[in-house]
Coordinates of C-alpha atoms in Angstrom, one line a residue:
M129 CA 0.0 0.0 0.0
N130 CA 1.1 3.5 -0.8
A131 CA 1.3 5.2 2.6
P132 CA 1.4 9.0 3.0
D133 CA 4.7 10.7 3.4
I134 CA 4.7 11.9 7.1
V135 CA 7.1 14.7 8.1
R136 CA 6.7 14.6 11.9
C137 CA 4.3 14.5 14.8
A138 CA 2.7 18.0 15.0
Y139 CA -0.1 18.3 17.5
L140 CA -2.2 16.5 20.1
E141 CA -5.8 17.4 21.2
L142 CA -6.5 16.8 24.8
V143 CA -10.0 16.9 26.4
V144 CA -9.7 18.5 29.9
G145 CA -12.2 18.9 32.7
D146 CA -11.2 22.4 33.8
L147 CA -9.8 24.6 31.1
A148 CA -8.6 27.3 33.5
A149 CA -6.7 24.8 35.6
S150 CA -5.1 23.3 32.5
R151 CA -4.2 26.7 31.2
E152 CA -2.4 27.5 34.5
F153 CA -0.5 24.3 34.3
Y154 CA 0.6 24.4 30.6
V155 CA 1.0 28.2 30.3
D156 CA 1.8 29.6 33.7
V157 CA 3.8 26.7 35.0
L158 CA 5.4 25.1 31.9
G159 CA 5.5 28.2 29.7
L160 CA 3.9 27.0 26.5
V161 CA 2.9 29.9 24.2
V162 CA -0.8 30.7 23.7
T163 CA -1.6 31.1 19.9
E164 CA -5.3 31.5 20.3
E165 CA -8.0 30.8 22.9
D166 CA -11.7 31.1 23.7
E167 CA -13.9 29.8 26.4
H168 CA -13.9 26.3 24.9
E169 CA -10.4 25.7 23.5
I170 CA -6.8 26.9 24.0
H171 CA -4.2 26.4 21.2
L172 CA -0.6 26.2 22.4
R173 CA 2.9 25.9 20.9
G174 CA 6.5 25.7 21.8
L175 CA 8.8 28.7 21.6
E176 CA 10.5 27.5 18.3
E177 CA 7.3 26.4 16.6
F178 CA 6.0 28.3 13.5
I179 CA 2.8 26.3 12.9
H180 CA -0.4 27.3 14.6
H181 CA -0.3 24.9 17.5
N182 CA 1.3 21.7 19.0
L183 CA -1.4 21.2 21.7
V184 CA -5.1 21.8 21.8
L185 CA -6.8 21.8 25.2
R186 CA -10.6 21.4 24.8
Q187 CA -13.1 21.6 27.6
G188 CA -15.1 18.4 27.9
P189 CA -16.9 16.0 30.2
V190 CA -14.3 13.2 30.2
P191 CA -10.5 13.7 30.1
A192 CA -9.1 12.0 27.0
A193 CA -6.8 12.2 24.0
A194 CA -9.0 13.1 21.0
A195 CA -6.5 13.4 18.1
F196 CA -2.8 12.7 17.3
G197 CA -1.9 15.1 14.5
F198 CA 0.9 14.4 11.9
R199 CA 2.0 16.8 9.2
V200 CA 2.6 15.4 5.7
R201 CA 5.1 16.6 3.1
H202 CA 2.7 17.7 0.3
P203 CA -1.1 18.3 -0.1
R204 CA -1.3 15.2 -2.4
E205 CA -0.3 13.1 0.6
L206 CA -3.8 13.7 2.0
D207 CA -5.2 11.6 -0.9
R208 CA -2.7 8.9 -0.2
A209 CA -3.6 8.9 3.5
E210 CA -7.3 8.5 2.6
E211 CA -6.6 5.7 0.1
H212 CA -4.2 4.0 2.5
Y213 CA -6.7 3.8 5.4
R214 CA -9.7 3.0 3.2
A215 CA -7.7 0.0 1.9
L216 CA -7.1 -1.0 5.5
G217 CA -10.9 -0.9 6.1
C218 CA -10.6 2.0 8.6
E219 CA -13.2 4.7 9.2
V220 CA -12.0 7.8 7.3
R221 CA -13.3 11.4 7.3
R222 CA -12.0 14.2 5.2
E223 CA -12.7 17.6 6.8
A224 CA -12.7 20.9 5.1
P225 CA -10.3 23.7 6.1
G226 CA -11.3 25.3 9.4
F227 CA -12.4 22.0 11.0
R228 CA -9.3 22.6 13.1
R229 CA -8.4 26.1 13.9
G230 CA -5.3 27.2 12.0
I231 CA -5.2 24.1 9.9
G232 CA -6.3 23.4 6.4
E233 CA -7.9 20.3 5.1
V234 CA -7.6 17.3 7.5
V235 CA -7.9 13.6 6.9
R236 CA -9.1 11.9 10.1
V237 CA -9.0 8.2 10.7
L238 CA -9.6 5.7 13.4
D239 CA -6.5 3.6 12.7
P240 CA -6.3 -0.2 12.9
L241 CA -5.1 0.0 16.5
G242 CA -8.0 2.2 17.5
F243 CA -6.2 5.6 17.7
P244 CA -7.6 8.8 16.3
Y245 CA -5.0 10.0 13.8
E246 CA -5.1 13.2 11.8
F247 CA -3.1 14.2 8.7
F248 CA -2.7 17.7 7.4
Y249 CA -0.5 19.9 5.2
D250 CA -1.8 23.4 5.0
V251 CA -1.3 25.4 8.3
Q252 CA -1.3 28.9 9.4
H253 CA 2.1 30.3 10.2
V254 CA 2.7 32.2 13.5
P255 CA 5.7 34.0 14.8
R256 CA 8.6 31.7 15.6
L257 CA 10.0 32.9 18.9
T258 CA 13.5 31.3 18.6
W259 CA 15.3 34.6 18.9
N260 CA 13.0 36.1 21.5
Y261 CA 15.1 35.1 24.5
E262 CA 13.2 37.5 26.7
R263 CA 10.3 35.0 26.4
Y264 CA 12.3 31.9 27.3
G265 CA 12.7 31.7 31.1
A266 CA 14.9 29.0 32.6
G267 CA 12.6 26.1 31.8
A268 CA 11.9 27.0 28.2
I269 CA 10.0 24.4 26.2
V270 CA 10.9 24.7 22.6
R271 CA 9.0 22.1 20.6
L272 CA 6.8 19.0 20.5
D273 CA 9.0 15.9 20.4
H274 CA 6.8 12.8 20.4
F275 CA 3.8 10.9 21.5
N276 CA 3.8 7.5 23.3
Q277 CA 0.8 5.2 22.8
V278 CA -0.2 2.2 24.9
Y279 CA -1.3 -0.9 22.9
P280 CA -1.5 -4.6 24.0
D281 CA 0.2 -6.2 20.9
V282 CA 3.4 -4.2 20.3
A283 CA 4.5 -6.5 17.5
R284 CA 1.3 -6.0 15.5
G285 CA 1.4 -2.3 16.2
A286 CA 5.0 -2.1 15.0
E287 CA 4.1 -3.8 11.8
Y288 CA 1.4 -1.3 11.1
L289 CA 3.6 1.8 11.9
E290 CA 6.4 0.4 9.8
D291 CA 3.9 0.0 6.9
L292 CA 3.0 3.6 7.5
G293 CA 6.6 4.6 6.8
F294 CA 8.0 4.9 10.4
R295 CA 11.5 3.7 11.1
R296 CA 11.9 1.6 14.2
T297 CA 14.9 3.0 16.1
E298 CA 14.8 1.1 19.4
D299 CA 12.8 -1.6 21.1
I300 CA 12.7 -3.8 24.3
R301 CA 12.5 -7.6 24.0
D302 CA 13.2 -10.8 25.9
D303 CA 15.0 -14.0 25.0
E304 CA 11.6 -15.6 24.0
G305 CA 11.1 -12.9 21.4
V306 CA 8.3 -11.0 23.2
T307 CA 8.4 -7.2 22.3
Y308 CA 7.5 -5.0 25.3
A309 CA 7.9 -1.6 23.7
A310 CA 9.2 0.0 20.5
W311 CA 10.1 3.5 19.2
F312 CA 9.4 4.9 15.7
A313 CA 10.7 8.0 13.9
R314 CA 9.8 10.1 10.9
K315 CA 12.0 13.1 11.7
D316 CA 15.7 12.5 12.4
T317 CA 15.4 11.9 16.1
V318 CA 14.7 8.8 18.1
H319 CA 10.9 8.9 17.7
D320 CA 7.8 10.7 16.8
T321 CA 5.7 8.1 18.5
A322 CA 6.3 4.9 20.5
L323 CA 4.3 1.9 21.5
T324 CA 4.3 0.7 25.2
G325 CA 2.8 -2.7 25.7
G326 CA -0.2 -2.6 28.0
A327 CA -4.0 -2.3 28.1
G328 CA -5.0 -0.1 25.2
P329 CA -5.5 1.7 23.0
R330 CA -4.6 4.6 25.4
M331 CA -2.3 7.6 25.3
H332 CA 0.7 7.1 27.6
H333 CA 2.2 10.6 27.2
I334 CA 3.0 13.6 25.1
A335 CA 6.6 14.9 25.2
F336 CA 7.9 18.4 24.8
A337 CA 11.6 19.2 24.3
T338 CA 13.9 21.7 26.0
H339 CA 17.5 22.5 25.0
E340 CA 19.3 21.5 28.1
K341 CA 19.1 19.4 31.3
H342 CA 19.1 22.5 33.4
N343 CA 15.8 23.6 31.9
I344 CA 14.2 20.4 33.3
L345 CA 15.8 20.9 36.7
Y346 CA 14.4 24.4 36.7
I347 CA 10.9 23.1 36.1
C348 CA 11.4 20.8 39.1
D349 CA 12.5 23.7 41.3
K350 CA 9.6 25.8 40.1
L351 CA 7.1 23.1 40.9
G352 CA 8.6 22.8 44.3
A353 CA 8.5 26.6 44.9
L354 CA 4.8 26.6 43.9
R355 CA 4.1 23.7 46.3
R356 CA 3.1 21.6 43.3
S357 CA 5.8 18.9 43.3
D358 CA 3.1 16.3 43.5
A359 CA 2.7 16.9 39.8
I360 CA 6.1 15.1 39.3
E361 CA 5.4 11.4 38.7
R362 CA 8.9 10.2 37.7
G363 CA 12.4 11.7 37.4
P364 CA 14.3 13.7 36.7
G365 CA 16.6 11.1 35.2
R366 CA 18.2 9.8 32.0
H367 CA 16.7 7.1 29.8
G368 CA 18.8 4.3 28.4
V369 CA 16.3 4.0 25.5
S370 CA 16.7 7.3 23.5
N371 CA 19.6 8.5 25.8
A372 CA 17.3 11.5 26.7
F373 CA 17.2 13.3 30.0
Y374 CA 13.6 13.3 31.2
L375 CA 10.9 14.4 33.6
Y376 CA 7.3 13.0 33.8
L377 CA 4.5 15.1 35.0
R378 CA 0.8 14.7 35.5
D379 CA -1.5 17.6 34.5
P380 CA -4.6 18.5 36.4
D381 CA -6.6 15.8 34.6
G382 CA -4.0 13.1 35.0
H383 CA -2.7 13.3 31.4
R384 CA 1.0 12.4 31.4
V385 CA 3.5 15.0 30.0
E386 CA 7.2 14.3 29.5
I387 CA 9.8 17.1 29.4
Y388 CA 12.6 15.7 27.3
T389 CA 16.1 16.7 26.0
Q390 CA 19.3 15.4 24.4
D391 CA 18.4 12.3 22.4
Y392 CA 20.4 11.5 19.3
Y393 CA 20.4 11.7 15.5
T394 CA 18.8 8.8 13.6
G395 CA 18.5 10.2 10.0
D396 CA 20.9 8.0 8.1
P397 CA 19.2 5.3 6.0
D398 CA 21.2 2.6 7.7
N399 CA 20.7 3.8 11.2
P400 CA 21.0 0.7 13.3
L401 CA 18.2 -0.6 15.5
V402 CA 19.0 -0.6 19.2
T403 CA 17.4 -3.5 21.1
W404 CA 17.4 -3.6 24.9
D405 CA 16.9 -6.7 27.0
V406 CA 13.8 -6.3 29.2
H407 CA 15.9 -7.4 32.2
D408 CA 18.5 -4.6 31.6
N409 CA 17.6 -2.1 34.3
Q410 CA 19.3 0.7 32.4
R411 CA 16.8 0.5 29.5
R412 CA 14.2 2.8 31.2
D413 CA 16.5 4.7 33.5
W414 CA 20.3 4.9 32.9
W415 CA 21.0 5.2 36.6
G416 CA 19.0 2.1 37.5
N417 CA 16.3 3.9 39.4
P418 CA 13.0 2.0 39.7
V419 CA 10.0 2.9 37.7
V420 CA 6.9 3.8 39.7
P421 CA 3.9 1.5 39.1
S422 CA 1.6 4.2 37.8
W423 CA 4.0 4.7 34.9
Y424 CA 3.2 1.2 33.7
T425 CA -0.5 1.0 34.6
E426 CA -2.1 4.5 34.1
A427 CA -2.8 6.2 30.8
S428 CA -5.3 8.5 29.1
T429 CA -8.5 7.2 27.3
V430 CA -8.6 7.8 23.6
L431 CA -11.7 8.9 21.7
D432 CA -13.1 7.7 18.3
L433 CA -14.0 10.2 15.6
D434 CA -17.4 10.8 17.2
G435 CA -15.8 11.6 20.6
N436 CA -16.7 8.3 22.2
P437 CA -14.1 6.4 24.3
V438 CA -12.4 3.6 22.4
P439 CA -12.8 0.2 24.2
V440 CA -9.6 -1.0 25.9
R441 CA -8.2 -4.5 25.4
E442 CA -5.8 -6.1 28.0
R443 CA -2.3 -7.3 27.0
E444 CA -2.1 -11.1 26.7
E445 CA 1.7 -11.4 26.5
A446 CA 4.0 -10.9 29.5
R447 CA 4.0 -7.4 30.8
E448 CA 7.2 -5.5 31.4
M449 CA 6.2 -4.5 34.9
D450 CA 5.6 -8.2 35.9
V451 CA 9.0 -9.5 34.7
T452 CA 11.2 -6.6 35.8
I453 CA 10.1 -5.2 39.2
G454 CA 9.0 -6.5 42.5
A455 CA 5.6 -6.8 44.0
D456 CA 6.0 -3.5 45.8
G457 CA 6.2 -1.8 42.4
F458 CA 9.5 -0.1 43.2
S459 CA 12.2 -2.7 43.6
Y460 CA 13.8 -4.0 40.4
T461 CA 15.9 -7.0 39.3
R462 CA 18.6 -8.0 36.9
K463 CA 18.1 -11.4 35.4
G464 CA 18.9 -14.0 38.0
E465 CA 20.2 -11.5 40.6
G466 CA 17.2 -10.8 42.9
F467 CA 15.6 -7.5 43.8
K468 CA 17.5 -4.3 44.6
V469 CA 15.2 -3.2 47.4
G470 CA 15.3 -6.7 48.9
E471 CA 19.1 -6.6 48.9
Q472 CA 19.2 -3.2 50.5
L473 CA 16.8 -4.3 53.3

């Protein structure tokens, strides 16, 4: 099948329960730039972005992820997207310009995994604030980096994304060939989206990039100063997968947000796949810190094209949490070596 030529991940639409509380979190605390807003929606972007938005916050009754937006390379790629998904038997809707504020024609699909994908080319340009250093602040968020999606069958999901033109850059497996997670790129970084094995389809997180580690540390200090450090779910730390320095936050509705920096270039056509053993503790955190249970078990509902929650299926294969950490959810083990917390106690 002739898949559309995707440039990058471009925006996410989140449904939130309290628009004012979400605005405070994403704008006042994290520093995203408001492009446009009204009483129903807020359109936000990073400081280096020139397209209309990277994040849409929409007031609604049930917090959820409503759309994963990808930019394509040419208007004709919208025809290819429509043909590709119709051939897969998916629900496809082609929306006129203006369906999404600041965006031209959009092809919307409920993809084979149950995720609401959107493809677009035409977009309103807005001022790029790259040189406006007076706007930055110490925790400056500069761009959208990636999505992470939860899906029970990572191998099947990976085949679909590779058929869509994504390059697999890293994955996590075991000796029996079970794939626990995988990372997929269109731009020349580690990923534009990823699949984490678990009950799904659900959205695990959206990730925004900063330039340096100190930007992330500043965000931690700011949250502490505001007495909001309970928004920090995990980190700061450095991943083995992707090599990036990270911080995971939960917004007022529980949507997970990663702040992310310093991954590596993957743009060569023969870029080698990096495979991690599921029992290698450095895969998720380079310093060997344990992963909190909520990171494995909690994620955001996704909506179909009519705004209804997509049913969730449980993972049937072994789960990463079960084979790598202890029953308390915090201790971890290397293969055949027992649990870290157990050894310490």
